[in-house]
PDB file of C-alpha atoms in Angstrom:
ATOM      1  CA  MET Q  17      -2.864 -33.575  13.876  1.00 54.00           C
ATOM      2  CA  PRO Q  18      -5.146 -32.006  11.232  1.00 62.00           C
ATOM      3  CA  THR Q  19      -8.642 -31.090  12.376  1.00 72.00           C
ATOM      4  CA  ASN Q  20     -10.159 -31.768   8.940  1.00 75.00           C
ATOM      5  CA  PRO Q  21     -11.290 -35.420   8.821  1.00 69.00           C
ATOM      6  CA  ASP Q  22     -10.368 -35.689   5.111  1.00 71.00           C
ATOM      7  CA  LEU Q  23      -6.736 -35.057   6.033  1.00 71.00           C
ATOM      8  CA  ALA Q  24      -6.554 -37.051   9.270  1.00 73.00           C
ATOM      9  CA  GLU Q  25      -4.709 -40.063   7.852  1.00 80.00           C
ATOM     10  CA  ARG Q  26      -1.595 -40.243   5.726  1.00 79.00           C
ATOM     11  CA  ARG Q  27      -2.327 -42.193   2.581  1.00 82.00           C
ATOM     12  CA  PRO Q  28       0.109 -43.079  -0.223  1.00 85.00           C
ATOM     13  CA  GLY Q  29      -0.312 -40.844  -3.246  1.00 87.00           C
ATOM     14  CA  GLN Q  30      -1.857 -37.999  -1.272  1.00 90.00           C
ATOM     15  CA  VAL Q  31       1.120 -35.611  -1.322  1.00 92.00           C
ATOM     16  CA  PRO Q  32       0.321 -34.221  -4.817  1.00 91.00           C
ATOM     17  CA  LEU Q  33      -3.237 -33.541  -3.668  1.00 91.00           C
ATOM     18  CA  LEU Q  34      -1.980 -31.873  -0.481  1.00 92.00           C
ATOM     19  CA  LEU Q  35       0.376 -29.693  -2.538  1.00 93.00           C
ATOM     20  CA  ALA Q  36      -2.526 -28.671  -4.787  1.00 91.00           C
ATOM     21  CA  ILE Q  37      -4.749 -27.876  -1.782  1.00 92.00           C
ATOM     22  CA  THR Q  38      -1.922 -25.909  -0.154  1.00 94.00           C
ATOM     23  CA  ASN Q  39      -1.421 -23.949  -3.371  1.00 92.00           C
ATOM     24  CA  ARG Q  40      -5.143 -23.189  -3.434  1.00 92.00           C
ATOM     25  CA  ALA Q  41      -5.134 -22.098   0.220  1.00 95.00           C
ATOM     26  CA  MET Q  42      -2.147 -19.816  -0.374  1.00 95.00           C
ATOM     27  CA  THR Q  43      -3.735 -18.391  -3.529  1.00 92.00           C
ATOM     28  CA  ASP Q  44      -6.981 -17.719  -1.654  1.00 93.00           C
ATOM     29  CA  ASP Q  45      -4.963 -15.974   1.091  1.00 95.00           C
ATOM     30  CA  PHE Q  46      -3.186 -13.874  -1.559  1.00 94.00           C
ATOM     31  CA  HIS Q  47      -6.467 -12.904  -3.260  1.00 92.00           C
ATOM     32  CA  SER Q  48      -8.033 -12.001   0.094  1.00 94.00           C
ATOM     33  CA  ARG Q  49      -5.201  -9.545   0.649  1.00 94.00           C
ATOM     34  CA  LEU Q  50      -5.710  -8.092  -2.837  1.00 92.00           C
ATOM     35  CA  ALA Q  51      -9.413  -7.599  -2.068  1.00 92.00           C
ATOM     36  CA  GLU Q  52      -8.559  -5.934   1.264  1.00 94.00           C
ATOM     37  CA  LEU Q  53      -6.363  -3.514  -0.694  1.00 94.00           C
ATOM     38  CA  GLY Q  54      -9.243  -2.757  -3.081  1.00 92.00           C
ATOM     39  CA  ARG Q  55      -7.525  -4.218  -6.134  1.00 89.00           C
ATOM     40  CA  GLU Q  56      -9.324  -5.503  -9.206  1.00 84.00           C
ATOM     41  CA  PRO Q  57     -10.653  -9.092  -9.173  1.00 80.00           C
ATOM     42  CA  LEU Q  58      -7.492 -10.573 -10.634  1.00 86.00           C
ATOM     43  CA  ARG Q  59      -7.377 -14.315 -11.254  1.00 85.00           C
ATOM     44  CA  PRO Q  60      -4.394 -16.669 -11.131  1.00 83.00           C
ATOM     45  CA  ALA Q  61      -4.177 -16.577 -14.946  1.00 83.00           C
ATOM     46  CA  HIS Q  62      -3.615 -12.824 -14.688  1.00 89.00           C
ATOM     47  CA  GLY Q  63      -0.694 -13.452 -12.344  1.00 89.00           C
ATOM     48  CA  TYR Q  64       0.933 -15.805 -14.846  1.00 91.00           C
ATOM     49  CA  THR Q  65       0.338 -13.161 -17.518  1.00 93.00           C
ATOM     50  CA  PHE Q  66       2.065 -10.500 -15.399  1.00 93.00           C
ATOM     51  CA  ARG Q  67       5.029 -12.806 -14.777  1.00 92.00           C
ATOM     52  CA  TYR Q  68       5.355 -13.732 -18.444  1.00 94.00           C
ATOM     53  CA  LEU Q  69       5.178 -10.139 -19.668  1.00 95.00           C
ATOM     54  CA  ALA Q  70       7.616  -8.977 -16.973  1.00 94.00           C
ATOM     55  CA  GLY Q  71      10.162 -11.401 -18.404  1.00 92.00           C
ATOM     56  CA  HIS Q  72       9.187 -11.049 -22.071  1.00 93.00           C
ATOM     57  CA  PRO Q  73       8.459  -7.394 -22.849  1.00 86.00           C
ATOM     58  CA  GLY Q  74       7.167  -7.028 -26.383  1.00 88.00           C
ATOM     59  CA  ALA Q  75       5.625 -10.499 -26.493  1.00 95.00           C
ATOM     60  CA  THR Q  76       2.494 -10.902 -28.594  1.00 95.00           C
ATOM     61  CA  THR Q  77      -0.873 -12.329 -27.621  1.00 95.00           C
ATOM     62  CA  VAL Q  78       0.043 -15.444 -29.619  1.00 95.00           C
ATOM     63  CA  ASP Q  79       3.245 -15.793 -27.553  1.00 95.00           C
ATOM     64  CA  LEU Q  80       1.277 -15.369 -24.344  1.00 95.00           C
ATOM     65  CA  ALA Q  81      -1.360 -17.903 -25.398  1.00 94.00           C
ATOM     66  CA  ALA Q  82       1.328 -20.465 -26.247  1.00 93.00           C
ATOM     67  CA  HIS Q  83       3.037 -19.891 -22.911  1.00 91.00           C
ATOM     68  CA  LEU Q  84      -0.191 -20.230 -20.922  1.00 91.00           C
ATOM     69  CA  GLY Q  85      -1.472 -23.157 -22.963  1.00 89.00           C
ATOM     70  CA  ILE Q  86      -4.716 -21.386 -23.856  1.00 91.00           C
ATOM     71  CA  THR Q  87      -6.348 -20.131 -27.043  1.00 94.00           C
ATOM     72  CA  LYS Q  88      -5.417 -16.811 -28.583  1.00 94.00           C
ATOM     73  CA  GLN Q  89      -8.982 -15.660 -27.869  1.00 95.00           C
ATOM     74  CA  ALA Q  90      -8.658 -16.456 -24.159  1.00 93.00           C
ATOM     75  CA  ALA Q  91      -5.300 -14.680 -24.008  1.00 93.00           C
ATOM     76  CA  SER Q  92      -6.811 -11.673 -25.821  1.00 94.00           C
ATOM     77  CA  LYS Q  93      -9.613 -11.524 -23.262  1.00 94.00           C
ATOM     78  CA  ALA Q  94      -7.151 -11.561 -20.355  1.00 92.00           C
ATOM     79  CA  VAL Q  95      -5.013  -8.892 -22.022  1.00 95.00           C
ATOM     80  CA  ALA Q  96      -8.098  -6.726 -22.669  1.00 95.00           C
ATOM     81  CA  GLU Q  97      -9.040  -6.915 -18.975  1.00 94.00           C
ATOM     82  CA  LEU Q  98      -5.522  -5.994 -17.918  1.00 95.00           C
ATOM     83  CA  GLN Q  99      -5.440  -3.186 -20.458  1.00 96.00           C
ATOM     84  CA  ASP Q 100      -8.772  -1.829 -19.161  1.00 96.00           C
ATOM     85  CA  TRP Q 101      -7.248  -1.750 -15.664  1.00 95.00           C
ATOM     86  CA  ASN Q 102      -4.121  -0.014 -17.035  1.00 96.00           C
ATOM     87  CA  TYR Q 103      -1.758  -2.889 -16.230  1.00 96.00           C
ATOM     88  CA  VAL Q 104      -0.838  -3.739 -19.837  1.00 97.00           C
ATOM     89  CA  GLN Q 105      -0.431  -1.690 -22.983  1.00 96.00           C
ATOM     90  CA  ARG Q 106      -0.467  -2.771 -26.600  1.00 95.00           C
ATOM     91  CA  GLN Q 107       1.792  -1.192 -29.180  1.00 93.00           C
ATOM     92  CA  PRO Q 108       2.405  -1.876 -32.862  1.00 90.00           C
ATOM     93  CA  HIS Q 109       4.811  -4.792 -33.290  1.00 87.00           C
ATOM     94  CA  PRO Q 110       8.077  -3.595 -34.863  1.00 87.00           C
ATOM     95  CA  LEU Q 111       8.334  -6.547 -37.288  1.00 85.00           C
ATOM     96  CA  ASP Q 112       4.808  -7.852 -37.821  1.00 84.00           C
ATOM     97  CA  LYS Q 113       2.181  -5.307 -38.875  1.00 82.00           C
ATOM     98  CA  ARG Q 114      -0.626  -7.761 -37.936  1.00 87.00           C
ATOM     99  CA  ALA Q 115       0.578  -8.213 -34.351  1.00 86.00           C
ATOM    100  CA  GLN Q 116       0.820  -6.003 -31.308  1.00 92.00           C
ATOM    101  CA  SER Q 117       3.553  -6.013 -28.684  1.00 95.00           C
ATOM    102  CA  LEU Q 118       2.435  -6.316 -25.081  1.00 96.00           C
ATOM    103  CA  THR Q 119       4.214  -4.584 -22.225  1.00 95.00           C
ATOM    104  CA  LEU Q 120       3.438  -3.900 -18.612  1.00 97.00           C
ATOM    105  CA  THR Q 121       2.625  -0.306 -17.763  1.00 97.00           C
ATOM    106  CA  GLU Q 122       4.205   1.327 -14.731  1.00 97.00           C
ATOM    107  CA  ARG Q 123       1.065   0.302 -12.845  1.00 96.00           C
ATOM    108  CA  GLY Q 124       1.620  -3.274 -14.059  1.00 95.00           C
ATOM    109  CA  ARG Q 125       5.233  -3.260 -12.864  1.00 96.00           C
ATOM    110  CA  GLU Q 126       4.073  -1.837  -9.521  1.00 95.00           C
ATOM    111  CA  TYR Q 127       1.570  -4.683  -9.278  1.00 94.00           C
ATOM    112  CA  VAL Q 128       4.352  -7.244  -9.793  1.00 94.00           C
ATOM    113  CA  ARG Q 129       6.251  -5.638  -6.902  1.00 95.00           C
ATOM    114  CA  LEU Q 130       3.082  -5.708  -4.753  1.00 95.00           C
ATOM    115  CA  ALA Q 131       2.461  -9.354  -5.680  1.00 94.00           C
ATOM    116  CA  ASP Q 132       6.014 -10.230  -4.637  1.00 95.00           C
ATOM    117  CA  GLN Q 133       5.374  -8.538  -1.276  1.00 97.00           C
ATOM    118  CA  LEU Q 134       2.018 -10.276  -0.763  1.00 96.00           C
ATOM    119  CA  TRP Q 135       3.410 -13.707  -1.704  1.00 96.00           C
ATOM    120  CA  ALA Q 136       6.219 -13.117   0.821  1.00 97.00           C
ATOM    121  CA  GLU Q 137       3.549 -12.399   3.452  1.00 97.00           C
ATOM    122  CA  VAL Q 138       1.668 -15.592   2.535  1.00 97.00           C
ATOM    123  CA  GLU Q 139       4.902 -17.556   2.812  1.00 97.00           C
ATOM    124  CA  GLN Q 140       5.620 -15.945   6.189  1.00 97.00           C
ATOM    125  CA  ARG Q 141       2.208 -17.034   7.485  1.00 97.00           C
ATOM    126  CA  PHE Q 142       2.995 -20.554   6.260  1.00 97.00           C
ATOM    127  CA  ALA Q 143       6.324 -20.410   8.107  1.00 97.00           C
ATOM    128  CA  GLU Q 144       4.471 -19.372  11.266  1.00 97.00           C
ATOM    129  CA  VAL Q 145       2.419 -22.586  11.002  1.00 97.00           C
ATOM    130  CA  ILE Q 146       5.195 -25.065  10.193  1.00 96.00           C
ATOM    131  CA  GLY Q 147       8.274 -23.217  11.444  1.00 98.00           C
ATOM    132  CA  PRO Q 148      11.050 -21.492   9.495  1.00 97.00           C
ATOM    133  CA  ASP Q 149      13.377 -24.519   9.583  1.00 98.00           C
ATOM    134  CA  ARG Q 150      10.724 -26.777   8.099  1.00 97.00           C
ATOM    135  CA  LEU Q 151       9.897 -24.153   5.469  1.00 97.00           C
ATOM    136  CA  ALA Q 152      13.586 -23.968   4.502  1.00 97.00           C
ATOM    137  CA  ALA Q 153      13.739 -27.782   4.307  1.00 98.00           C
ATOM    138  CA  LEU Q 154      10.551 -27.881   2.233  1.00 97.00           C
ATOM    139  CA  ASP Q 155      12.008 -25.258  -0.112  1.00 96.00           C
ATOM    140  CA  ARG Q 156      15.157 -27.368  -0.592  1.00 97.00           C
ATOM    141  CA  ASP Q 157      13.129 -30.561  -1.076  1.00 97.00           C
ATOM    142  CA  LEU Q 158      10.802 -29.022  -3.661  1.00 95.00           C
ATOM    143  CA  ARG Q 159      13.757 -27.544  -5.564  1.00 94.00           C
ATOM    144  CA  ALA Q 160      15.497 -30.933  -5.515  1.00 96.00           C
ATOM    145  CA  TYR Q 161      12.428 -32.666  -6.924  1.00 95.00           C
ATOM    146  CA  ILE Q 162      11.923 -30.014  -9.610  1.00 94.00           C
ATOM    147  CA  ASP Q 163      15.594 -30.331 -10.572  1.00 94.00           C
ATOM    148  CA  HIS Q 164      15.220 -34.130 -10.686  1.00 96.00           C
ATOM    149  CA  VAL Q 165      12.198 -33.909 -13.020  1.00 95.00           C
ATOM    150  CA  TYR Q 166      13.355 -31.089 -15.295  1.00 93.00           C
ATOM    151  CA  GLY Q 167      17.148 -31.187 -14.990  1.00 93.00           C
ATOM    152  CA  ASP Q 168      18.548 -28.474 -17.211  1.00 91.00           C
ATOM    153  CA  GLN Q 169      15.304 -28.087 -19.197  1.00 91.00           C
ATOM    154  CA  PRO Q 170      13.266 -24.910 -18.735  1.00 86.00           C
ATOM    155  CA  VAL Q 171      10.832 -25.229 -15.844  1.00 83.00           C
ATOM    156  CA  PRO Q 172       7.280 -24.552 -17.052  1.00 79.00           C
ATOM    157  CA  PHE Q 173       5.922 -21.565 -15.186  1.00 74.00           C
ATOM    158  CA  ARG Q 174       2.302 -21.664 -16.144  1.00 72.00           C
ATOM    159  CA  PRO Q 175      -0.982 -22.762 -14.655  1.00 69.00           C
ATOM    160  CA  VAL Q 176      -2.110 -26.351 -14.581  1.00 66.00           C
ATOM    161  CA  TRP Q 177      -5.464 -26.185 -16.331  1.00 56.00           C
TER     162      TRP Q 177
END
């Protein structure tokens, strides 16, 4: 039984809230590990930026902004921070002289590998709380629901602002 009084009773409609709180707890755990490793103060939006650029090398700031659902100015600010920390580089766009292509640097690609490792550790700690069988069942259930909602449409992989 949960020790937090806000979570003591099961109420209809609470699962989405519990999923959001769990996501926050896992994200806080992840960022604590980053801080322990002395990494820059990266935010969740940076993580989505890393993931997008890892899968879309050469994307522009406009592409990134559209993907994240933010303004071009906000995307430019995030890219500038990541560039200052040597995670992202800008290069002239091969087709559009006004745009710049964004790519992860080797340090950026290394960060994606580190993030994968740290998320696996967060998931392992979750499995230690609920058990590996329940984690596997939860994984299947979440995938089934996502498939039900999105079917064969692309699954949006971006923050909920």
